[in-house]
Amino acid sequence: MAEEQKQTQAPGGGGPPRREGGSGGPRREGGGPGGPGGGPGGPGGRPRGKRQYFRKKKVCKFCVEKMDFIDYKRPDILSQFVQERGKILPRRMTGVCSRHQRWLGVAIKRARNIALMPFAGSAAGTQTPRVVVPAAAHAAPAVAHPAPPAATEAPKV
Amino acid sequence: MEERLYDLIFITRPATPEEEIKKVISGIEHTCAEKGGKVEKTENWGTRKLAYRVKKHREGIYVHQEIRTTHGELIAELERRLRVQDVIIKYQTVRLDEDLKRQKKLGDKRALRVARRPRRAPAAAPAPAPAGPEQTAAAS
């Protein structure tokens, strides 16, 4: 609000949105209440929310399934909680409770260490572990391309 | 000393012949027998696509073992041996017994809580009310 006095002297010196010199003032107050009234009331209080926060339903998948041990050897479960680029999703996106989010982070990092999940890049190439009976008639490892089709090549390197 | 449970996963180069892998596995078992440990389970997951390039390979043969021991130094010895062999491109050991203990404890608590709270017909309106404070007391 103190900028208004400066703006009459140097129009356009302030921020870009206040293009009109004199009428820029009342315009701003008018724009204020329009923001949270239009939005879903996410952040509450800020005049212009940058993006609309909608809360995912507060249901933690692991609590519902009563899963107390998040296995790092199951990338199919873990990749639900990971972005396309491989980054771990925050709790507010997935609705996981704090305890399970901690364990999930540990499991994802372990899986990344052992190349079951990527550090960066698409997780679409991960497979579920196939439990092969040892010493069974397993196809000779000399075969270059195994039976499961290599779905998507990692775009990097 | 209480018994510990470890998970060991190692990855070998994709074109490794079967007998090489068997040699590695028997080497691990031998070391465990020497130092007082026991290999509980061995799984060969076969060739899998790696999530990123490891030593210029895009695929590898995964082997997963569970080892039970009371001596923690066994794991350091195993890792040392795995490190020198160049068929093995990656390995990881994870200690599991604390996690499993905690899982069991939570499972038991949950079973206890479920057994303590008598299952009432959902039609009765006062059913949630007495269950409410009991739930918060048990959840703490």
GROMACS .gro file of C-alpha atoms in nm:
model
  297
    1MET     CA    1   0.000   0.000   0.000
    2ALA     CA    2   0.293   0.234   0.050
    3GLU     CA    3   0.386   0.170  -0.310
    4GLU     CA    4   0.084   0.358  -0.429
    5GLN     CA    5   0.243   0.690  -0.348
    6LYS     CA    6   0.553   0.594  -0.534
    7GLN     CA    7   0.354   0.469  -0.826
    8THR     CA    8   0.200   0.804  -0.906
    9GLN     CA    9   0.545   0.939  -0.956
   10ALA     CA   10   0.692   0.643  -1.143
   11PRO     CA   11   0.419   0.452  -1.315
   12GLY     CA   12   0.517   0.106  -1.423
   13GLY     CA   13   0.800   0.106  -1.177
   14GLY     CA   14   0.620  -0.134  -0.950
   15GLY     CA   15   0.518  -0.487  -1.028
   16PRO     CA   16   0.389  -0.574  -1.374
   17PRO     CA   17   0.029  -0.650  -1.268
   18ARG     CA   18  -0.028  -0.292  -1.156
   19ARG     CA   19  -0.010  -0.152  -1.504
   20GLU     CA   20  -0.272   0.124  -1.466
   21GLY     CA   21  -0.133   0.386  -1.239
   22GLY     CA   22  -0.428   0.531  -1.054
   23SER     CA   23  -0.687   0.269  -1.102
   24GLY     CA   24  -0.447  -0.003  -1.006
   25GLY     CA   25  -0.510   0.063  -0.641
   26PRO     CA   26  -0.881  -0.005  -0.599
   27ARG     CA   27  -0.852  -0.282  -0.854
   28ARG     CA   28  -0.633  -0.476  -0.621
   29GLU     CA   29  -0.870  -0.466  -0.332
   30GLY     CA   30  -1.142  -0.580  -0.563
   31GLY     CA   31  -0.936  -0.868  -0.678
   32GLY     CA   32  -0.859  -0.985  -0.329
   33PRO     CA   33  -1.189  -1.127  -0.206
   34GLY     CA   34  -1.249  -1.275  -0.548
   35GLY     CA   35  -0.966  -1.521  -0.502
   36PRO     CA   36  -1.059  -1.738  -0.207
   37GLY     CA   37  -1.424  -1.700  -0.289
   38GLY     CA   38  -1.373  -1.860  -0.625
   39GLY     CA   39  -1.125  -2.125  -0.518
   40PRO     CA   40  -1.217  -2.426  -0.310
   41GLY     CA   41  -1.090  -2.254  -0.002
   42GLY     CA   42  -0.775  -2.454   0.016
   43PRO     CA   43  -0.497  -2.241   0.161
   44GLY     CA   44  -0.737  -2.002   0.327
   45GLY     CA   45  -0.627  -1.648   0.390
   46ARG     CA   46  -0.400  -1.588   0.093
   47PRO     CA   47  -0.562  -1.358  -0.162
   48ARG     CA   48  -0.421  -1.528  -0.470
   49GLY     CA   49  -0.356  -1.897  -0.423
   50LYS     CA   50  -0.094  -2.007  -0.672
   51ARG     CA   51  -0.253  -2.346  -0.725
   52GLN     CA   52  -0.564  -2.489  -0.586
   53TYR     CA   53  -0.496  -2.729  -0.305
   54PHE     CA   54  -0.750  -2.999  -0.287
   55ARG     CA   55  -0.700  -3.256  -0.022
   56LYS     CA   56  -0.704  -3.613  -0.132
   57LYS     CA   57  -0.926  -3.830   0.075
   58LYS     CA   58  -0.766  -3.899   0.407
   59VAL     CA   59  -0.736  -4.271   0.366
   60CYS     CA   60  -0.402  -4.439   0.398
   61LYS     CA   61  -0.389  -4.743   0.177
   62PHE     CA   62  -0.157  -4.926   0.409
   63CYS     CA   63  -0.372  -4.866   0.712
   64VAL     CA   64  -0.675  -4.994   0.529
   65GLU     CA   65  -0.501  -5.309   0.418
   66LYS     CA   66  -0.335  -5.341   0.757
   67MET     CA   67   0.002  -5.377   0.597
   68ASP     CA   68   0.265  -5.324   0.862
   69PHE     CA   69   0.567  -5.424   0.662
   70ILE     CA   70   0.628  -5.247   0.337
   71ASP     CA   71   0.843  -5.478   0.135
   72TYR     CA   72   1.110  -5.312  -0.072
   73LYS     CA   73   1.113  -5.613  -0.303
   74ARG     CA   74   0.773  -5.523  -0.447
   75PRO     CA   75   0.826  -5.241  -0.693
   76ASP     CA   76   0.475  -5.286  -0.825
   77ILE     CA   77   0.332  -5.161  -0.496
   78LEU     CA   78   0.598  -4.898  -0.447
   79SER     CA   79   0.565  -4.741  -0.788
   80GLN     CA   80   0.213  -4.627  -0.707
   81PHE     CA   81   0.367  -4.375  -0.472
   82VAL     CA   82   0.628  -4.248  -0.707
   83GLN     CA   83   0.602  -3.985  -0.978
   84GLU     CA   84   0.658  -4.055  -1.342
   85ARG     CA   85   1.005  -3.911  -1.307
   86GLY     CA   86   1.082  -4.140  -1.018
   87LYS     CA   87   1.043  -3.888  -0.736
   88ILE     CA   88   0.861  -3.991  -0.420
   89LEU     CA   89   0.515  -3.838  -0.397
   90PRO     CA   90   0.435  -3.624  -0.095
   91ARG     CA   91   0.181  -3.737   0.157
   92ARG     CA   92  -0.078  -3.483   0.061
   93MET     CA   93  -0.095  -3.630  -0.286
   94THR     CA   94  -0.127  -3.990  -0.186
   95GLY     CA   95  -0.309  -3.968   0.145
   96VAL     CA   96  -0.066  -4.193   0.327
   97CYS     CA   97  -0.036  -4.156   0.701
   98SER     CA   98   0.290  -4.025   0.842
   99ARG     CA   99   0.410  -4.353   0.986
  100HIS     CA  100   0.362  -4.540   0.662
  101GLN     CA  101   0.510  -4.257   0.462
  102ARG     CA  102   0.831  -4.291   0.657
  103TRP     CA  103   0.845  -4.665   0.602
  104LEU     CA  104   0.755  -4.617   0.239
  105GLY     CA  105   1.044  -4.379   0.191
  106VAL     CA  106   1.283  -4.629   0.343
  107ALA     CA  107   1.151  -4.907   0.122
  108ILE     CA  108   1.172  -4.699  -0.194
  109LYS     CA  109   1.527  -4.599  -0.119
  110ARG     CA  110   1.625  -4.959  -0.057
  111ALA     CA  111   1.463  -5.062  -0.383
  112ARG     CA  112   1.648  -4.787  -0.564
  113ASN     CA  113   1.977  -4.909  -0.426
  114ILE     CA  114   1.929  -5.253  -0.565
  115ALA     CA  115   1.809  -5.131  -0.906
  116LEU     CA  116   1.452  -5.244  -0.857
  117MET     CA  117   1.337  -4.886  -0.896
  118PRO     CA  118   1.504  -4.598  -1.073
  119PHE     CA  119   1.651  -4.295  -0.904
  120ALA     CA  120   1.527  -4.078  -1.187
  121GLY     CA  121   1.329  -4.175  -1.489
  122SER     CA  122   1.021  -4.371  -1.563
  123ALA     CA  123   0.928  -4.656  -1.337
  124ALA     CA  124   0.728  -4.819  -1.612
  125GLY     CA  125   1.008  -5.058  -1.685
  126THR     CA  126   0.998  -5.227  -1.347
  127GLN     CA  127   0.867  -5.576  -1.317
  128THR     CA  128   0.729  -5.783  -1.037
  129PRO     CA  129   0.971  -6.039  -0.910
  130ARG     CA  130   0.922  -6.379  -1.063
  131VAL     CA  131   0.987  -6.649  -0.813
  132VAL     CA  132   1.166  -6.919  -1.003
  133VAL     CA  133   1.203  -7.259  -0.846
  134PRO     CA  134   1.580  -7.304  -0.817
  135ALA     CA  135   1.746  -7.578  -1.020
  136ALA     CA  136   1.433  -7.609  -1.229
  137ALA     CA  137   1.442  -7.610  -1.608
  138HIS     CA  138   1.519  -7.243  -1.622
  139ALA     CA  139   1.602  -7.100  -1.964
  140ALA     CA  140   1.975  -7.073  -2.013
  141PRO     CA  141   2.095  -6.732  -1.904
  142ALA     CA  142   2.289  -6.704  -2.227
  143VAL     CA  143   1.965  -6.599  -2.397
  144ALA     CA  144   2.001  -6.232  -2.464
  145HIS     CA  145   1.642  -6.118  -2.429
  146PRO     CA  146   1.429  -6.289  -2.170
  147ALA     CA  147   1.061  -6.371  -2.209
  148PRO     CA  148   0.906  -6.058  -2.053
  149PRO     CA  149   0.919  -5.785  -2.314
  150ALA     CA  150   1.142  -5.496  -2.229
  151ALA     CA  151   0.857  -5.249  -2.197
  152THR     CA  152   1.006  -4.902  -2.214
  153GLU     CA  153   1.370  -4.832  -2.242
  154ALA     CA  154   1.480  -4.573  -1.993
  155PRO     CA  155   1.499  -4.254  -2.196
  156LYS     CA  156   1.820  -4.144  -2.033
  157VAL     CA  157   2.172  -4.259  -2.122
  158MET     CA  158   2.260  -6.284   2.177
  159GLU     CA  159   1.934  -6.273   1.993
  160GLU     CA  160   1.902  -6.404   1.647
  161ARG     CA  161   1.906  -6.168   1.356
  162LEU     CA  162   1.752  -6.209   1.018
  163TYR     CA  163   1.909  -6.057   0.711
  164ASP     CA  164   1.803  -6.022   0.354
  165LEU     CA  165   2.075  -6.053   0.098
  166ILE     CA  166   2.020  -5.970  -0.265
  167PHE     CA  167   2.292  -5.980  -0.521
  168ILE     CA  168   2.291  -5.925  -0.894
  169THR     CA  169   2.522  -6.095  -1.136
  170ARG     CA  170   2.602  -6.014  -1.495
  171PRO     CA  171   2.327  -6.117  -1.734
  172ALA     CA  172   2.510  -6.389  -1.920
  173THR     CA  173   2.646  -6.571  -1.621
  174PRO     CA  174   2.621  -6.946  -1.651
  175GLU     CA  175   2.427  -7.144  -1.400
  176GLU     CA  176   2.724  -7.311  -1.239
  177GLU     CA  177   2.887  -6.980  -1.162
  178ILE     CA  178   2.582  -6.876  -0.970
  179LYS     CA  179   2.573  -7.205  -0.790
  180LYS     CA  180   2.934  -7.155  -0.697
  181VAL     CA  181   2.857  -6.817  -0.549
  182ILE     CA  182   2.563  -6.951  -0.355
  183SER     CA  183   2.759  -7.241  -0.217
  184GLY     CA  184   3.038  -7.004  -0.124
  185ILE     CA  185   2.792  -6.801   0.076
  186GLU     CA  186   2.656  -7.109   0.246
  187HIS     CA  187   3.003  -7.223   0.326
  188THR     CA  188   3.088  -6.892   0.487
  189CYS     CA  189   2.770  -6.899   0.686
  190ALA     CA  190   2.841  -7.248   0.811
  191GLU     CA  191   3.189  -7.140   0.913
  192LYS     CA  192   3.083  -6.835   1.106
  193GLY     CA  193   2.768  -6.966   1.261
  194GLY     CA  194   2.484  -6.867   1.040
  195LYS     CA  195   2.222  -7.036   0.837
  196VAL     CA  196   2.083  -6.967   0.497
  197GLU     CA  197   1.712  -6.994   0.532
  198LYS     CA  198   1.592  -6.937   0.182
  199THR     CA  199   1.744  -6.896  -0.161
  200GLU     CA  200   1.550  -6.760  -0.454
  201ASN     CA  201   1.675  -6.707  -0.799
  202TRP     CA  202   1.463  -6.446  -0.967
  203GLY     CA  203   1.636  -6.497  -1.295
  204THR     CA  204   1.714  -6.227  -1.541
  205ARG     CA  205   1.544  -5.896  -1.475
  206LYS     CA  206   1.565  -5.562  -1.634
  207LEU     CA  207   1.758  -5.318  -1.418
  208ALA     CA  208   1.607  -4.983  -1.340
  209TYR     CA  209   1.932  -4.812  -1.437
  210ARG     CA  210   2.258  -4.914  -1.593
  211VAL     CA  211   2.492  -5.090  -1.358
  212LYS     CA  212   2.845  -5.138  -1.490
  213LYS     CA  213   2.710  -5.086  -1.839
  214HIS     CA  214   2.457  -5.370  -1.808
  215ARG     CA  215   2.086  -5.323  -1.849
  216GLU     CA  216   1.988  -5.663  -1.716
  217GLY     CA  217   2.107  -5.888  -1.445
  218ILE     CA  218   2.037  -6.212  -1.265
  219TYR     CA  219   1.889  -6.150  -0.924
  220VAL     CA  220   1.942  -6.389  -0.637
  221HIS     CA  221   1.774  -6.335  -0.304
  222GLN     CA  222   1.866  -6.511   0.019
  223GLU     CA  223   1.757  -6.496   0.377
  224ILE     CA  224   2.021  -6.550   0.638
  225ARG     CA  225   1.968  -6.608   1.002
  226THR     CA  226   2.256  -6.566   1.242
  227THR     CA  227   2.354  -6.454   1.584
  228HIS     CA  228   2.686  -6.315   1.471
  229GLY     CA  229   2.667  -5.981   1.302
  230GLU     CA  230   3.023  -6.000   1.171
  231LEU     CA  231   2.915  -6.271   0.933
  232ILE     CA  232   2.751  -6.010   0.717
  233ALA     CA  233   3.064  -5.802   0.692
  234GLU     CA  234   3.254  -6.113   0.588
  235LEU     CA  235   2.995  -6.201   0.326
  236GLU     CA  236   2.998  -5.854   0.184
  237ARG     CA  237   3.373  -5.859   0.166
  238ARG     CA  238   3.362  -6.179  -0.033
  239LEU     CA  239   3.091  -6.055  -0.263
  240ARG     CA  240   3.282  -5.741  -0.333
  241VAL     CA  241   3.589  -5.917  -0.472
  242GLN     CA  242   3.403  -6.135  -0.718
  243ASP     CA  243   3.348  -5.959  -1.044
  244VAL     CA  244   3.053  -6.164  -1.158
  245ILE     CA  245   2.857  -5.980  -0.895
  246ILE     CA  246   2.778  -5.627  -0.997
  247LYS     CA  247   2.561  -5.523  -0.705
  248TYR     CA  248   2.464  -5.653  -0.366
  249GLN     CA  249   2.264  -5.533  -0.071
  250THR     CA  250   2.208  -5.667   0.278
  251VAL     CA  251   1.918  -5.553   0.487
  252ARG     CA  252   1.852  -5.635   0.847
  253LEU     CA  253   1.497  -5.749   0.887
  254ASP     CA  254   1.438  -5.882   1.233
  255GLU     CA  255   1.350  -5.553   1.395
  256ASP     CA  256   1.101  -5.475   1.124
  257LEU     CA  257   0.941  -5.812   1.151
  258LYS     CA  258   0.930  -5.787   1.526
  259ARG     CA  259   0.754  -5.457   1.501
  260GLN     CA  260   0.516  -5.592   1.243
  261LYS     CA  261   0.430  -5.880   1.469
  262LYS     CA  262   0.380  -5.651   1.764
  263LEU     CA  263   0.146  -5.427   1.571
  264GLY     CA  264  -0.041  -5.723   1.437
  265ASP     CA  265  -0.082  -5.868   1.783
  266LYS     CA  266  -0.200  -5.538   1.923
  267ARG     CA  267  -0.450  -5.508   1.648
  268ALA     CA  268  -0.578  -5.859   1.702
  269LEU     CA  269  -0.608  -5.788   2.072
  270ARG     CA  270  -0.799  -5.471   2.009
  271VAL     CA  271  -1.035  -5.641   1.772
  272ALA     CA  272  -1.097  -5.923   2.014
  273ARG     CA  273  -1.159  -5.689   2.305
  274ARG     CA  274  -1.417  -5.479   2.131
  275PRO     CA  275  -1.731  -5.686   2.100
  276ARG     CA  276  -1.873  -5.680   1.754
  277ARG     CA  277  -2.214  -5.523   1.771
  278ALA     CA  278  -2.478  -5.505   1.503
  279PRO     CA  279  -2.426  -5.180   1.312
  280ALA     CA  280  -2.798  -5.094   1.338
  281ALA     CA  281  -2.771  -4.982   1.701
  282ALA     CA  282  -2.711  -4.608   1.728
  283PRO     CA  283  -2.512  -4.606   2.058
  284ALA     CA  284  -2.264  -4.857   1.912
  285PRO     CA  285  -2.016  -4.597   1.781
  286ALA     CA  286  -2.026  -4.393   2.099
  287PRO     CA  287  -1.877  -4.643   2.345
  288ALA     CA  288  -1.640  -4.765   2.075
  289GLY     CA  289  -1.513  -4.411   2.028
  290PRO     CA  290  -1.326  -4.350   2.356
  291GLU     CA  291  -1.214  -4.711   2.364
  292GLN     CA  292  -1.058  -4.672   2.022
  293THR     CA  293  -0.875  -4.356   2.112
  294ALA     CA  294  -0.749  -4.515   2.431
  295ALA     CA  295  -0.619  -4.819   2.247
  296ALA     CA  296  -0.473  -4.616   1.963
  297SER     CA  297  -0.250  -4.412   2.193
   0.00000   0.00000   0.00000
